[in-house]
């Protein structure tokens, strides 16, 4: 593959392949030994832990900075990161409120997410609030958007990336949330000029969701 003309499909296929293999291995181990009661969370964490260094290496080899030129920010990086963290928590809580208000859970089921929430709390913090957000941002805002931006305009690449981010979340109730969240993540990538802001926003969004579920359980 030409590192100067990278494909957005390859890192997604790698994610699907690695996640599928690890999930199958963990499910087989669970059926054989009965040792795993939280296969989905454990498999997601293992896959993310393997993919993060691979994605970092791909970003470096493909020379895909968040933006090709240094952006002139009206604010220093600190306020942008603080704003990103706050936006993530607020958006997550707002979506949770809307889901309950509109009774979306009565129309759409989300068994995978419920399996995630059934894992031990410490495991949710590590996997859902650390490994998964970092892995997904390296993949979508880093590799997918970075490679698409070399082929089409920036706003088209942002929308395309957000659509993929939504579709690959799988369940309808997550897709409803993931597309607008993807656009917000792209906006912070644009405003801050680096992956730190979307990563922090994603971490805080997941953390707010996990903490809310734990408190209300």
PDB file of C-alpha atoms in Angstrom:
ATOM      1  CA  UNK A   1       0.000   0.000   0.000  1.00  0.00           C
ATOM      2  CA  UNK A   2       1.260   3.430  -0.931  1.00  0.00           C
ATOM      3  CA  UNK A   3       1.770   5.306   2.335  1.00  0.00           C
ATOM      4  CA  UNK A   4       1.288   8.581   0.455  1.00  0.00           C
ATOM      5  CA  UNK A   5      -2.178   7.487  -0.719  1.00  0.00           C
ATOM      6  CA  UNK A   6      -3.562   5.412   2.184  1.00  0.00           C
ATOM      7  CA  UNK A   7      -6.944   3.713   2.107  1.00  0.00           C
ATOM      8  CA  UNK A   8      -9.601   4.431   4.730  1.00  0.00           C
ATOM      9  CA  UNK A   9     -10.900   0.884   4.323  1.00  0.00           C
ATOM     10  CA  UNK A  10      -7.790  -0.983   5.479  1.00  0.00           C
ATOM     11  CA  UNK A  11      -7.776   0.177   9.144  1.00  0.00           C
ATOM     12  CA  UNK A  12     -11.531  -0.495   9.388  1.00  0.00           C
ATOM     13  CA  UNK A  13     -11.082  -4.016   7.999  1.00  0.00           C
ATOM     14  CA  UNK A  14      -8.228  -4.533  10.456  1.00  0.00           C
ATOM     15  CA  UNK A  15     -10.512  -3.423  13.307  1.00  0.00           C
ATOM     16  CA  UNK A  16     -13.294  -5.794  12.208  1.00  0.00           C
ATOM     17  CA  UNK A  17     -10.874  -8.695  11.732  1.00  0.00           C
ATOM     18  CA  UNK A  18      -9.052  -8.306  15.039  1.00  0.00           C
ATOM     19  CA  UNK A  19     -12.274  -7.681  16.976  1.00  0.00           C
ATOM     20  CA  UNK A  20     -13.971 -10.692  15.370  1.00  0.00           C
ATOM     21  CA  UNK A  21     -11.077 -13.068  16.047  1.00  0.00           C
ATOM     22  CA  UNK A  22     -10.693 -11.979  19.666  1.00  0.00           C
ATOM     23  CA  UNK A  23     -14.447 -12.133  20.299  1.00  0.00           C
ATOM     24  CA  UNK A  24     -14.609 -15.655  18.881  1.00  0.00           C
ATOM     25  CA  UNK A  25     -11.609 -16.723  20.984  1.00  0.00           C
ATOM     26  CA  UNK A  26     -13.074 -15.248  24.173  1.00  0.00           C
ATOM     27  CA  UNK A  27     -16.476 -16.827  23.531  1.00  0.00           C
ATOM     28  CA  UNK A  28     -14.864 -20.212  22.940  1.00  0.00           C
ATOM     29  CA  UNK A  29     -12.869 -19.847  26.167  1.00  0.00           C
ATOM     30  CA  UNK A  30     -16.011 -18.842  28.059  1.00  0.00           C
ATOM     31  CA  UNK A  31     -17.937 -21.865  26.807  1.00  0.00           C
ATOM     32  CA  UNK A  32     -15.074 -24.217  27.603  1.00  0.00           C
ATOM     33  CA  UNK A  33     -14.015 -22.926  31.015  1.00  0.00           C
ATOM     34  CA  UNK A  34     -16.852 -20.699  32.198  1.00  0.00           C
ATOM     35  CA  UNK A  35     -14.196 -18.223  33.302  1.00  0.00           C
ATOM     36  CA  UNK A  36     -15.588 -15.186  31.456  1.00  0.00           C
ATOM     37  CA  UNK A  37     -18.905 -13.691  32.450  1.00  0.00           C
ATOM     38  CA  UNK A  38     -18.288 -10.422  30.572  1.00  0.00           C
ATOM     39  CA  UNK A  39     -17.025 -11.584  27.193  1.00  0.00           C
ATOM     40  CA  UNK A  40     -17.995  -8.437  25.254  1.00  0.00           C
ATOM     41  CA  UNK A  41     -16.110  -6.034  27.507  1.00  0.00           C
ATOM     42  CA  UNK A  42     -13.060  -8.245  27.867  1.00  0.00           C
ATOM     43  CA  UNK A  43     -12.856  -8.844  24.108  1.00  0.00           C
ATOM     44  CA  UNK A  44     -13.323  -5.140  23.305  1.00  0.00           C
ATOM     45  CA  UNK A  45     -10.532  -4.235  25.721  1.00  0.00           C
ATOM     46  CA  UNK A  46      -8.141  -6.822  24.325  1.00  0.00           C
ATOM     47  CA  UNK A  47      -8.855  -5.775  20.730  1.00  0.00           C
ATOM     48  CA  UNK A  48      -8.364  -2.085  21.542  1.00  0.00           C
ATOM     49  CA  UNK A  49      -5.114  -2.787  23.388  1.00  0.00           C
ATOM     50  CA  UNK A  50      -3.764  -4.563  20.305  1.00  0.00           C
ATOM     51  CA  UNK A  51      -5.038  -2.037  17.769  1.00  0.00           C
ATOM     52  CA  UNK A  52      -3.909   1.182  19.494  1.00  0.00           C
ATOM     53  CA  UNK A  53      -0.158   0.679  18.859  1.00  0.00           C
ATOM     54  CA  UNK A  54      -0.920  -0.583  15.342  1.00  0.00           C
ATOM     55  CA  UNK A  55      -2.958   2.550  14.567  1.00  0.00           C
ATOM     56  CA  UNK A  56      -0.302   4.854  16.023  1.00  0.00           C
ATOM     57  CA  UNK A  57       2.271   3.175  13.779  1.00  0.00           C
ATOM     58  CA  UNK A  58       0.006   3.540  10.747  1.00  0.00           C
ATOM     59  CA  UNK A  59      -0.563   7.240  11.463  1.00  0.00           C
ATOM     60  CA  UNK A  60       3.196   7.791  11.546  1.00  0.00           C
ATOM     61  CA  UNK A  61       3.973   5.710   8.462  1.00  0.00           C
ATOM     62  CA  UNK A  62       1.169   7.319   6.457  1.00  0.00           C
ATOM     63  CA  UNK A  63       2.150  10.776   7.729  1.00  0.00           C
ATOM     64  CA  UNK A  64      -1.393  11.692   8.744  1.00  0.00           C
ATOM     65  CA  UNK A  65      -1.372  14.615  11.186  1.00  0.00           C
ATOM     66  CA  UNK A  66      -4.786  15.870  12.242  1.00  0.00           C
ATOM     67  CA  UNK A  67      -4.249  18.828   9.928  1.00  0.00           C
ATOM     68  CA  UNK A  68      -1.479  19.356   7.371  1.00  0.00           C
ATOM     69  CA  UNK A  69      -0.628  22.834   8.650  1.00  0.00           C
ATOM     70  CA  UNK A  70      -0.385  24.336  12.103  1.00  0.00           C
ATOM     71  CA  UNK A  71      -3.695  25.979  12.923  1.00  0.00           C
ATOM     72  CA  UNK A  72      -3.873  29.442  14.475  1.00  0.00           C
ATOM     73  CA  UNK A  73      -6.094  28.913  17.503  1.00  0.00           C
ATOM     74  CA  UNK A  74      -7.961  31.806  19.155  1.00  0.00           C
ATOM     75  CA  UNK A  75      -7.460  29.949  22.441  1.00  0.00           C
ATOM     76  CA  UNK A  76      -4.556  27.962  23.841  1.00  0.00           C
ATOM     77  CA  UNK A  77      -4.795  24.161  23.888  1.00  0.00           C
ATOM     78  CA  UNK A  78      -5.809  23.982  27.574  1.00  0.00           C
ATOM     79  CA  UNK A  79      -9.226  25.693  27.189  1.00  0.00           C
ATOM     80  CA  UNK A  80     -10.014  23.611  24.105  1.00  0.00           C
ATOM     81  CA  UNK A  81      -9.302  20.396  26.003  1.00  0.00           C
ATOM     82  CA  UNK A  82     -11.383  21.584  28.956  1.00  0.00           C
ATOM     83  CA  UNK A  83     -14.234  22.491  26.608  1.00  0.00           C
ATOM     84  CA  UNK A  84     -13.981  19.107  24.885  1.00  0.00           C
ATOM     85  CA  UNK A  85     -14.200  17.218  28.174  1.00  0.00           C
ATOM     86  CA  UNK A  86     -17.204  19.241  29.306  1.00  0.00           C
ATOM     87  CA  UNK A  87     -18.939  18.853  25.937  1.00  0.00           C
ATOM     88  CA  UNK A  88     -18.498  15.087  26.036  1.00  0.00           C
ATOM     89  CA  UNK A  89     -20.052  14.762  29.483  1.00  0.00           C
ATOM     90  CA  UNK A  90     -22.935  17.123  28.666  1.00  0.00           C
ATOM     91  CA  UNK A  91     -23.769  15.450  25.349  1.00  0.00           C
ATOM     92  CA  UNK A  92     -23.721  12.002  26.936  1.00  0.00           C
ATOM     93  CA  UNK A  93     -26.024  13.068  29.773  1.00  0.00           C
ATOM     94  CA  UNK A  94     -28.312  14.901  27.322  1.00  0.00           C
ATOM     95  CA  UNK A  95     -28.632  11.827  25.130  1.00  0.00           C
ATOM     96  CA  UNK A  96     -29.353   9.666  28.162  1.00  0.00           C
ATOM     97  CA  UNK A  97     -32.098  12.077  29.195  1.00  0.00           C
ATOM     98  CA  UNK A  98     -33.584  12.174  25.688  1.00  0.00           C
ATOM     99  CA  UNK A  99     -33.482   8.376  25.448  1.00  0.00           C
ATOM    100  CA  UNK A 100     -35.489   8.105  28.660  1.00  0.00           C
ATOM    101  CA  UNK A 101     -37.800  11.005  27.768  1.00  0.00           C
ATOM    102  CA  UNK A 102     -38.644   9.610  24.332  1.00  0.00           C
ATOM    103  CA  UNK A 103     -38.737   5.997  25.579  1.00  0.00           C
ATOM    104  CA  UNK A 104     -36.317   4.937  22.848  1.00  0.00           C
ATOM    105  CA  UNK A 105     -35.314   1.825  24.776  1.00  0.00           C
ATOM    106  CA  UNK A 106     -38.889   0.558  24.313  1.00  0.00           C
ATOM    107  CA  UNK A 107     -38.446   0.598  20.531  1.00  0.00           C
ATOM    108  CA  UNK A 108     -34.766  -0.296  20.173  1.00  0.00           C
ATOM    109  CA  UNK A 109     -32.776  -2.841  22.138  1.00  0.00           C
ATOM    110  CA  UNK A 110     -29.056  -2.561  22.775  1.00  0.00           C
ATOM    111  CA  UNK A 111     -27.937  -5.912  24.132  1.00  0.00           C
ATOM    112  CA  UNK A 112     -24.232  -5.275  23.487  1.00  0.00           C
ATOM    113  CA  UNK A 113     -24.187  -2.082  25.533  1.00  0.00           C
ATOM    114  CA  UNK A 114     -26.094  -3.778  28.338  1.00  0.00           C
ATOM    115  CA  UNK A 115     -23.460  -6.523  28.339  1.00  0.00           C
ATOM    116  CA  UNK A 116     -20.792  -3.836  28.639  1.00  0.00           C
ATOM    117  CA  UNK A 117     -22.588  -2.307  31.618  1.00  0.00           C
ATOM    118  CA  UNK A 118     -22.872  -5.719  33.288  1.00  0.00           C
ATOM    119  CA  UNK A 119     -19.072  -6.030  33.493  1.00  0.00           C
ATOM    120  CA  UNK A 120     -17.285  -5.156  36.752  1.00  0.00           C
ATOM    121  CA  UNK A 121     -17.099  -1.396  37.286  1.00  0.00           C
ATOM    122  CA  UNK A 122     -13.288  -1.277  37.184  1.00  0.00           C
ATOM    123  CA  UNK A 123     -13.344  -3.109  33.855  1.00  0.00           C
ATOM    124  CA  UNK A 124     -15.841  -0.641  32.414  1.00  0.00           C
ATOM    125  CA  UNK A 125     -13.571   2.234  33.440  1.00  0.00           C
ATOM    126  CA  UNK A 126     -10.527   0.683  31.756  1.00  0.00           C
ATOM    127  CA  UNK A 127     -12.201  -0.589  28.585  1.00  0.00           C
ATOM    128  CA  UNK A 128     -15.119   1.783  27.920  1.00  0.00           C
ATOM    129  CA  UNK A 129     -13.576   4.960  29.325  1.00  0.00           C
ATOM    130  CA  UNK A 130      -9.936   4.540  28.274  1.00  0.00           C
ATOM    131  CA  UNK A 131      -9.042   1.896  25.691  1.00  0.00           C
ATOM    132  CA  UNK A 132     -12.118   2.070  23.450  1.00  0.00           C
ATOM    133  CA  UNK A 133     -12.234   5.894  23.074  1.00  0.00           C
ATOM    134  CA  UNK A 134      -8.525   6.107  22.260  1.00  0.00           C
ATOM    135  CA  UNK A 135      -8.747   3.257  19.747  1.00  0.00           C
ATOM    136  CA  UNK A 136     -11.853   4.637  18.013  1.00  0.00           C
ATOM    137  CA  UNK A 137     -10.458   8.164  17.744  1.00  0.00           C
ATOM    138  CA  UNK A 138      -7.176   6.934  16.291  1.00  0.00           C
ATOM    139  CA  UNK A 139      -9.215   4.929  13.786  1.00  0.00           C
ATOM    140  CA  UNK A 140     -11.943   7.388  12.781  1.00  0.00           C
ATOM    141  CA  UNK A 141     -10.624  10.915  13.417  1.00  0.00           C
ATOM    142  CA  UNK A 142      -7.045   9.827  12.745  1.00  0.00           C
ATOM    143  CA  UNK A 143      -6.803   7.214   9.990  1.00  0.00           C
ATOM    144  CA  UNK A 144     -10.196   7.337   8.280  1.00  0.00           C
ATOM    145  CA  UNK A 145     -10.625  11.118   8.255  1.00  0.00           C
ATOM    146  CA  UNK A 146      -6.933  11.708   7.580  1.00  0.00           C
ATOM    147  CA  UNK A 147      -6.900   9.452   4.531  1.00  0.00           C
ATOM    148  CA  UNK A 148     -10.263  10.679   3.205  1.00  0.00           C
ATOM    149  CA  UNK A 149      -9.163  14.302   3.553  1.00  0.00           C
ATOM    150  CA  UNK A 150      -6.454  13.656   0.954  1.00  0.00           C
ATOM    151  CA  UNK A 151      -9.084  12.614  -1.595  1.00  0.00           C
ATOM    152  CA  UNK A 152     -12.126  14.838  -0.935  1.00  0.00           C
ATOM    153  CA  UNK A 153     -12.884  18.160   0.770  1.00  0.00           C
ATOM    154  CA  UNK A 154     -12.577  18.446   4.529  1.00  0.00           C
ATOM    155  CA  UNK A 155     -16.301  18.794   5.290  1.00  0.00           C
ATOM    156  CA  UNK A 156     -17.202  15.854   3.058  1.00  0.00           C
ATOM    157  CA  UNK A 157     -14.528  13.754   4.761  1.00  0.00           C
ATOM    158  CA  UNK A 158     -15.917  14.789   8.166  1.00  0.00           C
ATOM    159  CA  UNK A 159     -19.480  13.760   7.249  1.00  0.00           C
ATOM    160  CA  UNK A 160     -18.295  10.500   5.661  1.00  0.00           C
ATOM    161  CA  UNK A 161     -16.260   9.681   8.774  1.00  0.00           C
ATOM    162  CA  UNK A 162     -19.220  10.432  11.053  1.00  0.00           C
ATOM    163  CA  UNK A 163     -21.482   8.175   8.976  1.00  0.00           C
ATOM    164  CA  UNK A 164     -18.996   5.310   9.247  1.00  0.00           C
ATOM    165  CA  UNK A 165     -18.579   5.992  12.968  1.00  0.00           C
ATOM    166  CA  UNK A 166     -22.354   5.697  13.361  1.00  0.00           C
ATOM    167  CA  UNK A 167     -22.905   2.643  11.155  1.00  0.00           C
ATOM    168  CA  UNK A 168     -20.087   0.646  12.744  1.00  0.00           C
ATOM    169  CA  UNK A 169     -21.622   1.100  16.186  1.00  0.00           C
ATOM    170  CA  UNK A 170     -24.185  -1.443  15.012  1.00  0.00           C
ATOM    171  CA  UNK A 171     -27.401  -1.057  16.993  1.00  0.00           C
ATOM    172  CA  UNK A 172     -29.980   1.589  15.978  1.00  0.00           C
ATOM    173  CA  UNK A 173     -30.035   3.277  19.387  1.00  0.00           C
ATOM    174  CA  UNK A 174     -26.247   3.736  19.311  1.00  0.00           C
ATOM    175  CA  UNK A 175     -26.321   4.899  15.692  1.00  0.00           C
ATOM    176  CA  UNK A 176     -28.794   7.657  16.578  1.00  0.00           C
ATOM    177  CA  UNK A 177     -26.268   8.959  19.091  1.00  0.00           C
ATOM    178  CA  UNK A 178     -23.047   8.186  17.234  1.00  0.00           C
ATOM    179  CA  UNK A 179     -23.671  10.275  14.113  1.00  0.00           C
ATOM    180  CA  UNK A 180     -24.209  13.670  15.814  1.00  0.00           C
ATOM    181  CA  UNK A 181     -21.486  12.781  18.317  1.00  0.00           C
ATOM    182  CA  UNK A 182     -19.193  12.039  15.377  1.00  0.00           C
ATOM    183  CA  UNK A 183     -19.871  15.497  13.942  1.00  0.00           C
ATOM    184  CA  UNK A 184     -19.085  17.112  17.306  1.00  0.00           C
ATOM    185  CA  UNK A 185     -15.857  15.111  17.539  1.00  0.00           C
ATOM    186  CA  UNK A 186     -14.941  16.303  14.037  1.00  0.00           C
ATOM    187  CA  UNK A 187     -15.690  19.903  15.037  1.00  0.00           C
ATOM    188  CA  UNK A 188     -13.326  19.719  17.996  1.00  0.00           C
ATOM    189  CA  UNK A 189     -10.698  18.099  15.801  1.00  0.00           C
ATOM    190  CA  UNK A 190     -11.029  21.064  13.451  1.00  0.00           C
ATOM    191  CA  UNK A 191     -11.013  23.719  16.184  1.00  0.00           C
ATOM    192  CA  UNK A 192      -8.218  22.272  18.292  1.00  0.00           C
ATOM    193  CA  UNK A 193      -6.165  20.939  15.408  1.00  0.00           C
ATOM    194  CA  UNK A 194      -5.153  17.638  17.027  1.00  0.00           C
ATOM    195  CA  UNK A 195      -6.509  14.307  18.219  1.00  0.00           C
ATOM    196  CA  UNK A 196      -6.208  15.194  21.912  1.00  0.00           C
ATOM    197  CA  UNK A 197      -9.528  17.090  22.050  1.00  0.00           C
ATOM    198  CA  UNK A 198     -11.715  14.416  20.381  1.00  0.00           C
ATOM    199  CA  UNK A 199     -10.040  11.700  22.466  1.00  0.00           C
ATOM    200  CA  UNK A 200     -10.765  13.596  25.685  1.00  0.00           C
ATOM    201  CA  UNK A 201     -14.325  14.373  24.568  1.00  0.00           C
ATOM    202  CA  UNK A 202     -14.928  10.697  23.795  1.00  0.00           C
ATOM    203  CA  UNK A 203     -13.441   9.604  27.138  1.00  0.00           C
ATOM    204  CA  UNK A 204     -15.617  12.040  29.115  1.00  0.00           C
ATOM    205  CA  UNK A 205     -18.750  11.057  27.178  1.00  0.00           C
ATOM    206  CA  UNK A 206     -18.226   7.379  27.931  1.00  0.00           C
ATOM    207  CA  UNK A 207     -17.258   8.131  31.538  1.00  0.00           C
ATOM    208  CA  UNK A 208     -20.464  10.110  32.088  1.00  0.00           C
ATOM    209  CA  UNK A 209     -22.492   7.240  30.638  1.00  0.00           C
ATOM    210  CA  UNK A 210     -20.751   4.597  32.756  1.00  0.00           C
ATOM    211  CA  UNK A 211     -21.033   6.621  35.959  1.00  0.00           C
ATOM    212  CA  UNK A 212     -24.716   7.393  35.328  1.00  0.00           C
ATOM    213  CA  UNK A 213     -25.501   3.732  34.725  1.00  0.00           C
ATOM    214  CA  UNK A 214     -23.548   2.714  37.842  1.00  0.00           C
ATOM    215  CA  UNK A 215     -25.264   5.301  40.055  1.00  0.00           C
ATOM    216  CA  UNK A 216     -28.771   4.500  38.788  1.00  0.00           C
ATOM    217  CA  UNK A 217     -28.297   0.735  38.874  1.00  0.00           C
TER     218      UNK A 217
END
